[in-house]
Short mmCIF file of N, CA and C in Angstrom, two decimals:
data_model
loop_
_atom_site.label_atom_id
_atom_site.label_comp_id
_atom_site.label_asym_id
_atom_site.label_seq_id
_atom_site.Cartn_x
_atom_site.Cartn_y
_atom_site.Cartn_z
N MET A 20 50.70 28.04 -44.45
CA MET A 20 49.72 28.58 -43.51
C MET A 20 49.58 27.95 -42.24
N PRO A 21 49.70 28.57 -41.11
CA PRO A 21 49.80 27.80 -39.83
C PRO A 21 48.41 27.17 -39.53
N THR A 22 48.38 26.08 -38.87
CA THR A 22 47.11 25.55 -38.44
C THR A 22 46.82 25.87 -37.00
N GLN A 23 45.39 26.06 -36.92
CA GLN A 23 44.93 26.37 -35.48
C GLN A 23 44.94 25.19 -34.76
N PRO A 24 45.30 25.19 -33.50
CA PRO A 24 45.29 23.99 -32.58
C PRO A 24 43.68 23.67 -32.44
N THR A 25 43.51 22.39 -32.50
CA THR A 25 41.97 22.06 -32.23
C THR A 25 41.78 21.66 -30.81
N THR A 26 40.73 22.09 -30.35
CA THR A 26 40.38 21.83 -28.79
C THR A 26 39.17 20.79 -28.86
N THR A 27 39.25 19.79 -28.09
CA THR A 27 38.12 18.88 -27.93
C THR A 27 37.68 19.05 -26.56
N THR A 28 36.35 19.45 -26.58
CA THR A 28 35.69 19.38 -25.19
C THR A 28 34.91 18.18 -24.87
N THR A 29 35.29 17.59 -23.83
CA THR A 29 34.57 16.36 -23.52
C THR A 29 33.59 16.64 -22.34
N ARG A 30 32.37 16.31 -22.62
CA ARG A 30 31.34 16.71 -21.68
C ARG A 30 31.45 15.64 -20.47
N PRO A 31 31.20 16.10 -19.08
CA PRO A 31 31.28 15.20 -18.06
C PRO A 31 30.17 14.11 -18.26
N THR A 32 30.54 12.96 -17.91
CA THR A 32 29.54 11.83 -17.97
C THR A 32 29.32 11.24 -16.53
N THR A 33 28.14 10.42 -16.44
CA THR A 33 27.80 9.80 -15.12
C THR A 33 27.70 8.34 -15.50
N ALA A 34 28.21 7.44 -14.68
CA ALA A 34 28.07 6.08 -14.83
C ALA A 34 26.78 5.56 -14.21
N LEU A 35 26.07 4.76 -14.95
CA LEU A 35 24.76 4.11 -14.41
C LEU A 35 24.84 2.66 -14.72
N TRP A 36 24.12 1.98 -13.99
CA TRP A 36 24.00 0.47 -14.12
C TRP A 36 22.53 0.22 -14.35
N ARG A 37 22.38 -1.02 -15.04
CA ARG A 37 20.97 -1.47 -15.32
C ARG A 37 21.09 -3.00 -15.18
N PRO A 38 20.31 -3.56 -14.18
CA PRO A 38 20.19 -4.96 -14.13
C PRO A 38 19.08 -5.35 -15.27
N THR A 39 19.30 -6.50 -15.86
CA THR A 39 18.48 -6.84 -17.01
C THR A 39 18.44 -8.43 -17.13
N GLY A 40 17.34 -8.92 -17.78
CA GLY A 40 17.12 -10.27 -18.03
C GLY A 40 17.69 -10.43 -19.51
N PRO A 41 17.66 -11.74 -19.96
CA PRO A 41 18.13 -12.12 -21.22
C PRO A 41 17.32 -11.44 -22.40
N GLU A 42 16.02 -11.37 -22.23
CA GLU A 42 15.27 -10.72 -23.30
C GLU A 42 15.59 -9.34 -23.65
N GLU A 43 15.65 -8.50 -22.57
CA GLU A 43 16.04 -7.03 -22.68
C GLU A 43 17.48 -6.92 -23.16
N LEU A 44 18.35 -7.83 -22.73
CA LEU A 44 19.80 -7.65 -23.14
C LEU A 44 19.91 -8.07 -24.77
N ALA A 45 19.12 -9.09 -25.12
CA ALA A 45 19.13 -9.41 -26.57
C ALA A 45 18.69 -8.14 -27.43
N LEU A 46 17.76 -7.33 -26.86
CA LEU A 46 17.42 -6.08 -27.59
C LEU A 46 18.45 -5.03 -27.65
N VAL A 47 19.21 -4.89 -26.46
CA VAL A 47 20.21 -3.97 -26.48
C VAL A 47 21.42 -4.42 -27.32
N GLU A 48 21.63 -5.63 -27.45
CA GLU A 48 22.68 -6.16 -28.34
C GLU A 48 22.19 -5.87 -29.75
N ALA A 49 20.96 -6.08 -30.10
CA ALA A 49 20.40 -5.66 -31.42
C ALA A 49 20.63 -4.24 -31.82
N SER A 50 20.68 -3.38 -30.73
CA SER A 50 20.97 -1.91 -31.12
C SER A 50 22.30 -1.60 -31.36
N GLY A 51 23.29 -2.62 -31.28
CA GLY A 51 24.66 -2.26 -31.43
C GLY A 51 25.25 -1.88 -30.00
N TRP A 52 24.54 -2.20 -28.93
CA TRP A 52 25.07 -1.89 -27.58
C TRP A 52 24.88 -0.45 -27.28
N THR A 53 23.96 0.29 -28.02
CA THR A 53 24.04 1.79 -27.89
C THR A 53 22.60 2.38 -27.33
N ALA A 54 21.56 1.53 -27.14
CA ALA A 54 20.28 1.98 -26.63
C ALA A 54 19.41 0.98 -25.99
N TRP A 55 18.64 1.40 -25.00
CA TRP A 55 17.66 0.58 -24.34
C TRP A 55 16.32 0.57 -25.17
N PRO A 56 15.75 -0.61 -25.13
CA PRO A 56 14.57 -0.79 -25.89
C PRO A 56 13.32 -0.14 -25.38
N PRO A 57 12.29 0.25 -26.07
CA PRO A 57 11.20 0.88 -25.68
C PRO A 57 10.52 0.05 -24.45
N ARG A 58 9.94 0.67 -23.56
CA ARG A 58 9.27 -0.05 -22.39
C ARG A 58 7.96 -0.66 -23.02
N LEU A 59 7.51 -1.67 -22.39
CA LEU A 59 6.26 -2.28 -22.67
C LEU A 59 5.23 -1.59 -21.92
N PRO A 60 3.96 -1.80 -22.39
CA PRO A 60 2.76 -0.93 -21.83
C PRO A 60 2.88 -1.07 -20.27
N GLU A 61 3.14 -2.12 -19.70
CA GLU A 61 3.13 -2.35 -18.18
C GLU A 61 4.37 -1.81 -17.58
N GLN A 62 5.38 -1.28 -18.39
CA GLN A 62 6.54 -0.68 -17.78
C GLN A 62 6.57 0.88 -18.12
N PRO A 63 5.93 1.75 -17.35
CA PRO A 63 5.82 3.24 -17.61
C PRO A 63 7.19 3.89 -17.26
N ILE A 64 8.23 3.15 -16.55
CA ILE A 64 9.31 3.88 -16.09
C ILE A 64 10.54 2.93 -16.52
N PHE A 65 11.62 3.62 -16.92
CA PHE A 65 12.95 2.89 -17.09
C PHE A 65 13.69 3.31 -15.99
N TYR A 66 14.37 2.41 -15.20
CA TYR A 66 15.02 2.80 -13.94
C TYR A 66 16.53 2.12 -13.91
N PRO A 67 17.41 2.99 -14.37
CA PRO A 67 18.75 2.71 -14.22
C PRO A 67 19.07 2.91 -12.68
N VAL A 68 20.14 2.32 -12.21
CA VAL A 68 20.60 2.47 -10.83
C VAL A 68 21.89 3.10 -10.76
N LEU A 69 22.18 3.68 -9.45
CA LEU A 69 23.39 4.52 -9.29
C LEU A 69 24.68 3.79 -8.91
N ASN A 70 24.61 2.42 -8.52
CA ASN A 70 25.72 1.72 -8.04
C ASN A 70 25.60 0.25 -8.45
N GLU A 71 26.79 -0.23 -8.69
CA GLU A 71 26.80 -1.73 -9.21
C GLU A 71 26.32 -2.57 -8.25
N ASP A 72 26.59 -2.55 -6.94
CA ASP A 72 26.06 -3.42 -5.93
C ASP A 72 24.56 -3.58 -5.90
N TYR A 73 23.90 -2.54 -6.16
CA TYR A 73 22.42 -2.58 -6.14
C TYR A 73 22.00 -3.30 -7.49
N ALA A 74 22.68 -3.08 -8.50
CA ALA A 74 22.37 -3.71 -9.80
C ALA A 74 22.66 -5.25 -9.75
N VAL A 75 23.69 -5.60 -9.10
CA VAL A 75 23.98 -7.05 -8.88
C VAL A 75 22.96 -7.69 -8.07
N ARG A 76 22.46 -7.06 -6.93
CA ARG A 76 21.35 -7.72 -6.19
C ARG A 76 20.11 -7.91 -6.99
N ILE A 77 19.85 -6.97 -7.85
CA ILE A 77 18.53 -7.16 -8.60
C ILE A 77 18.74 -8.29 -9.73
N ALA A 78 19.83 -8.27 -10.41
CA ALA A 78 20.12 -9.28 -11.49
C ALA A 78 20.19 -10.58 -10.78
N ARG A 79 20.86 -10.81 -9.71
CA ARG A 79 20.91 -12.02 -9.05
C ARG A 79 19.70 -12.60 -8.46
N ASP A 80 19.16 -11.68 -7.62
CA ASP A 80 17.86 -11.96 -6.82
C ASP A 80 16.53 -11.83 -7.48
N TRP A 81 16.48 -11.05 -8.51
CA TRP A 81 15.15 -10.99 -9.27
C TRP A 81 15.15 -11.57 -10.62
N ASN A 82 16.23 -11.22 -11.50
CA ASN A 82 16.19 -11.66 -12.80
C ASN A 82 16.49 -13.12 -12.92
N VAL A 83 17.48 -13.70 -12.11
CA VAL A 83 17.67 -15.15 -12.27
C VAL A 83 16.45 -15.91 -11.91
N PRO A 84 15.77 -15.72 -10.82
CA PRO A 84 14.50 -16.54 -10.58
C PRO A 84 13.56 -16.30 -11.61
N ALA A 85 13.33 -15.06 -12.18
CA ALA A 85 12.41 -14.88 -13.17
C ALA A 85 12.50 -15.53 -14.56
N SER A 86 13.90 -15.46 -14.85
CA SER A 86 14.17 -15.78 -16.29
C SER A 86 15.46 -16.80 -16.48
N GLY A 87 16.03 -17.29 -15.31
CA GLY A 87 17.11 -18.16 -15.40
C GLY A 87 18.57 -17.47 -15.47
N SER A 88 18.50 -16.17 -15.85
CA SER A 88 19.65 -15.43 -16.08
C SER A 88 19.43 -13.96 -15.68
N GLY A 89 20.42 -13.43 -15.14
CA GLY A 89 20.55 -11.86 -14.84
C GLY A 89 21.79 -11.24 -15.21
N TYR A 90 21.77 -10.11 -15.75
CA TYR A 90 22.94 -9.49 -16.31
C TYR A 90 23.02 -8.01 -15.66
N VAL A 91 24.28 -7.65 -15.25
CA VAL A 91 24.46 -6.25 -14.88
C VAL A 91 25.25 -5.52 -16.08
N THR A 92 24.50 -4.37 -16.44
CA THR A 92 25.19 -3.50 -17.54
C THR A 92 25.57 -2.35 -16.86
N ARG A 93 26.46 -1.65 -17.58
CA ARG A 93 27.09 -0.40 -17.22
C ARG A 93 27.04 0.58 -18.40
N PHE A 94 26.78 1.77 -18.20
CA PHE A 94 27.02 2.78 -19.34
C PHE A 94 27.16 4.19 -18.79
N GLU A 95 27.62 4.88 -19.64
CA GLU A 95 27.91 6.43 -19.45
C GLU A 95 26.73 7.30 -20.12
N ILE A 96 26.38 8.29 -19.29
CA ILE A 96 25.41 9.25 -19.88
C ILE A 96 25.86 10.69 -19.63
N ASP A 97 25.58 11.61 -20.56
CA ASP A 97 25.93 12.96 -20.42
C ASP A 97 25.22 13.57 -18.91
N THR A 98 26.23 13.94 -18.02
CA THR A 98 25.92 14.23 -16.72
C THR A 98 24.78 15.50 -16.75
N GLU A 99 24.96 16.55 -17.61
CA GLU A 99 24.08 17.67 -17.61
C GLU A 99 22.66 17.18 -17.99
N PHE A 100 22.57 16.27 -18.98
CA PHE A 100 21.29 15.76 -19.38
C PHE A 100 20.57 14.98 -18.22
N VAL A 101 21.33 14.01 -17.70
CA VAL A 101 20.79 13.09 -16.79
C VAL A 101 20.42 13.76 -15.47
N SER A 102 20.94 14.95 -15.04
CA SER A 102 20.70 15.65 -13.87
C SER A 102 19.21 16.13 -13.82
N ARG A 103 18.56 16.10 -14.91
CA ARG A 103 16.99 16.39 -14.91
C ARG A 103 16.19 15.33 -14.16
N TYR A 104 16.74 14.22 -13.95
CA TYR A 104 16.07 13.04 -13.20
C TYR A 104 16.42 13.08 -11.72
N PRO A 105 15.69 13.21 -10.91
CA PRO A 105 15.92 13.21 -9.39
C PRO A 105 16.23 11.81 -8.98
N VAL A 106 17.34 11.64 -8.20
CA VAL A 106 17.61 10.41 -7.53
C VAL A 106 16.53 10.06 -6.58
N ARG A 107 16.11 8.71 -6.80
CA ARG A 107 14.97 8.10 -5.93
C ARG A 107 15.70 7.07 -5.01
N GLN A 108 15.40 7.12 -3.84
CA GLN A 108 15.84 6.07 -2.87
C GLN A 108 14.73 5.00 -2.69
N ALA A 109 15.13 3.92 -3.14
CA ALA A 109 14.01 2.79 -3.33
C ALA A 109 14.01 1.77 -2.03
N GLY A 110 14.79 2.12 -0.98
CA GLY A 110 14.91 1.27 0.05
C GLY A 110 15.93 1.90 1.09
N GLY A 111 17.02 1.17 1.20
CA GLY A 111 18.16 1.57 2.05
C GLY A 111 18.91 2.58 1.38
N ARG A 112 19.95 3.01 2.21
CA ARG A 112 20.60 4.16 1.97
C ARG A 112 21.38 4.06 0.50
N THR A 113 21.77 2.80 0.09
CA THR A 113 22.33 2.74 -1.12
C THR A 113 21.66 2.17 -2.33
N ILE A 114 20.18 2.16 -1.96
CA ILE A 114 19.30 1.59 -3.10
C ILE A 114 18.74 2.85 -3.67
N LEU A 115 19.45 3.41 -4.73
CA LEU A 115 19.40 4.52 -5.45
C LEU A 115 19.14 4.30 -6.94
N GLU A 116 18.12 4.94 -7.46
CA GLU A 116 17.76 4.73 -8.90
C GLU A 116 17.25 5.96 -9.55
N LEU A 117 17.17 6.12 -10.79
CA LEU A 117 16.62 7.26 -11.49
C LEU A 117 15.30 6.71 -12.06
N TRP A 118 14.35 7.51 -12.30
CA TRP A 118 13.02 7.17 -12.80
C TRP A 118 12.92 7.91 -14.11
N VAL A 119 13.08 7.30 -15.15
CA VAL A 119 12.90 7.94 -16.53
C VAL A 119 11.59 7.55 -17.18
N PRO A 120 10.68 8.39 -17.29
CA PRO A 120 9.45 8.09 -17.93
C PRO A 120 9.71 7.37 -19.27
N ALA A 121 8.86 6.40 -19.61
CA ALA A 121 8.97 5.66 -20.83
C ALA A 121 8.98 6.55 -22.09
N GLU A 122 8.20 7.54 -22.07
CA GLU A 122 8.05 8.37 -23.18
C GLU A 122 9.39 9.14 -23.46
N GLU A 123 10.30 9.28 -22.47
CA GLU A 123 11.46 10.08 -22.57
C GLU A 123 12.71 9.04 -22.94
N LEU A 124 12.45 7.86 -23.00
CA LEU A 124 13.62 6.98 -23.27
C LEU A 124 14.42 7.13 -24.48
N THR A 125 13.65 7.54 -25.64
CA THR A 125 14.52 7.87 -26.95
C THR A 125 15.45 8.92 -26.77
N GLU A 126 15.02 9.99 -26.04
CA GLU A 126 15.99 11.08 -25.71
C GLU A 126 17.00 10.74 -24.83
N PHE A 127 16.74 10.00 -23.77
CA PHE A 127 17.60 9.37 -22.83
C PHE A 127 18.60 8.70 -23.53
N ASN A 128 18.34 7.67 -24.45
CA ASN A 128 19.21 6.91 -25.23
C ASN A 128 20.11 7.76 -26.03
N ALA A 129 19.77 8.87 -26.55
CA ALA A 129 20.54 9.74 -27.41
C ALA A 129 21.54 10.43 -26.64
N HIS A 130 21.61 10.40 -25.34
CA HIS A 130 22.62 11.05 -24.53
C HIS A 130 23.51 9.93 -23.96
N ILE A 131 23.50 8.65 -24.26
CA ILE A 131 24.33 7.57 -23.72
C ILE A 131 25.55 7.93 -24.50
N VAL A 132 26.78 7.91 -23.81
CA VAL A 132 28.04 8.09 -24.43
C VAL A 132 28.78 6.77 -24.52
N GLY A 133 29.20 6.43 -25.62
CA GLY A 133 29.76 5.09 -25.84
C GLY A 133 28.79 3.92 -25.87
N ARG A 134 29.25 2.86 -25.39
CA ARG A 134 28.39 1.59 -25.41
C ARG A 134 27.96 1.12 -24.10
N ILE A 135 26.85 0.48 -24.23
CA ILE A 135 26.42 -0.22 -22.88
C ILE A 135 27.11 -1.64 -22.79
N GLU A 136 27.72 -1.85 -21.66
CA GLU A 136 28.57 -3.10 -21.53
C GLU A 136 28.07 -3.99 -20.44
N VAL A 137 28.24 -5.35 -20.75
CA VAL A 137 27.91 -6.27 -19.58
C VAL A 137 29.00 -6.39 -18.62
N VAL A 138 28.79 -6.06 -17.37
CA VAL A 138 29.96 -6.22 -16.45
C VAL A 138 29.76 -7.32 -15.38
N GLY A 139 28.77 -8.04 -15.49
CA GLY A 139 28.36 -9.18 -14.58
C GLY A 139 27.19 -9.97 -15.12
N GLU A 140 27.22 -11.28 -14.88
CA GLU A 140 26.14 -12.13 -15.10
C GLU A 140 25.91 -13.20 -14.21
N PHE A 141 24.70 -13.66 -14.06
CA PHE A 141 24.36 -14.72 -12.98
C PHE A 141 23.29 -15.56 -13.75
N HIS A 142 23.51 -16.95 -13.38
CA HIS A 142 22.68 -17.89 -14.08
C HIS A 142 22.06 -18.88 -13.00
N THR A 143 21.11 -19.48 -13.28
CA THR A 143 20.51 -20.51 -12.41
C THR A 143 21.47 -21.66 -12.29
N VAL A 144 21.82 -22.15 -11.20
CA VAL A 144 22.72 -23.29 -11.00
C VAL A 144 21.84 -24.57 -10.88
N SER A 145 22.16 -25.56 -11.83
CA SER A 145 21.48 -26.66 -11.81
C SER A 145 22.16 -27.66 -10.83
N ARG A 146 21.30 -28.45 -10.06
CA ARG A 146 21.76 -29.34 -9.18
C ARG A 146 21.54 -30.73 -9.70
N SER A 147 22.67 -31.42 -9.56
CA SER A 147 22.80 -32.86 -10.22
C SER A 147 22.46 -33.85 -8.99
#
């Protein structure tokens, strides 16, 4: 009996970056690198960013002074799903982010394709 060819349709994905500190990164690692942790009560929005340069600036300039380390993560998400979130310009022309309401983060996580990966890290430099 002849076999039918199988077709695999791959949905388009969008790359996003997220600057993070060591505590949040530990929670991402605990998820198997597949999900962002729930927001704290004082964090009503989860905001991934649209370019690596902006993520680097936040990790280096905000996370390092706040916690001694800053990490830049990258992940892919289903393009059709993520298009529901408008791009927000948070400053200059390249300061672009998405605002995902905290209550939608579980659904957002379900649309991540593959694993969240660390693509950069910064640490406090000790002076001797």
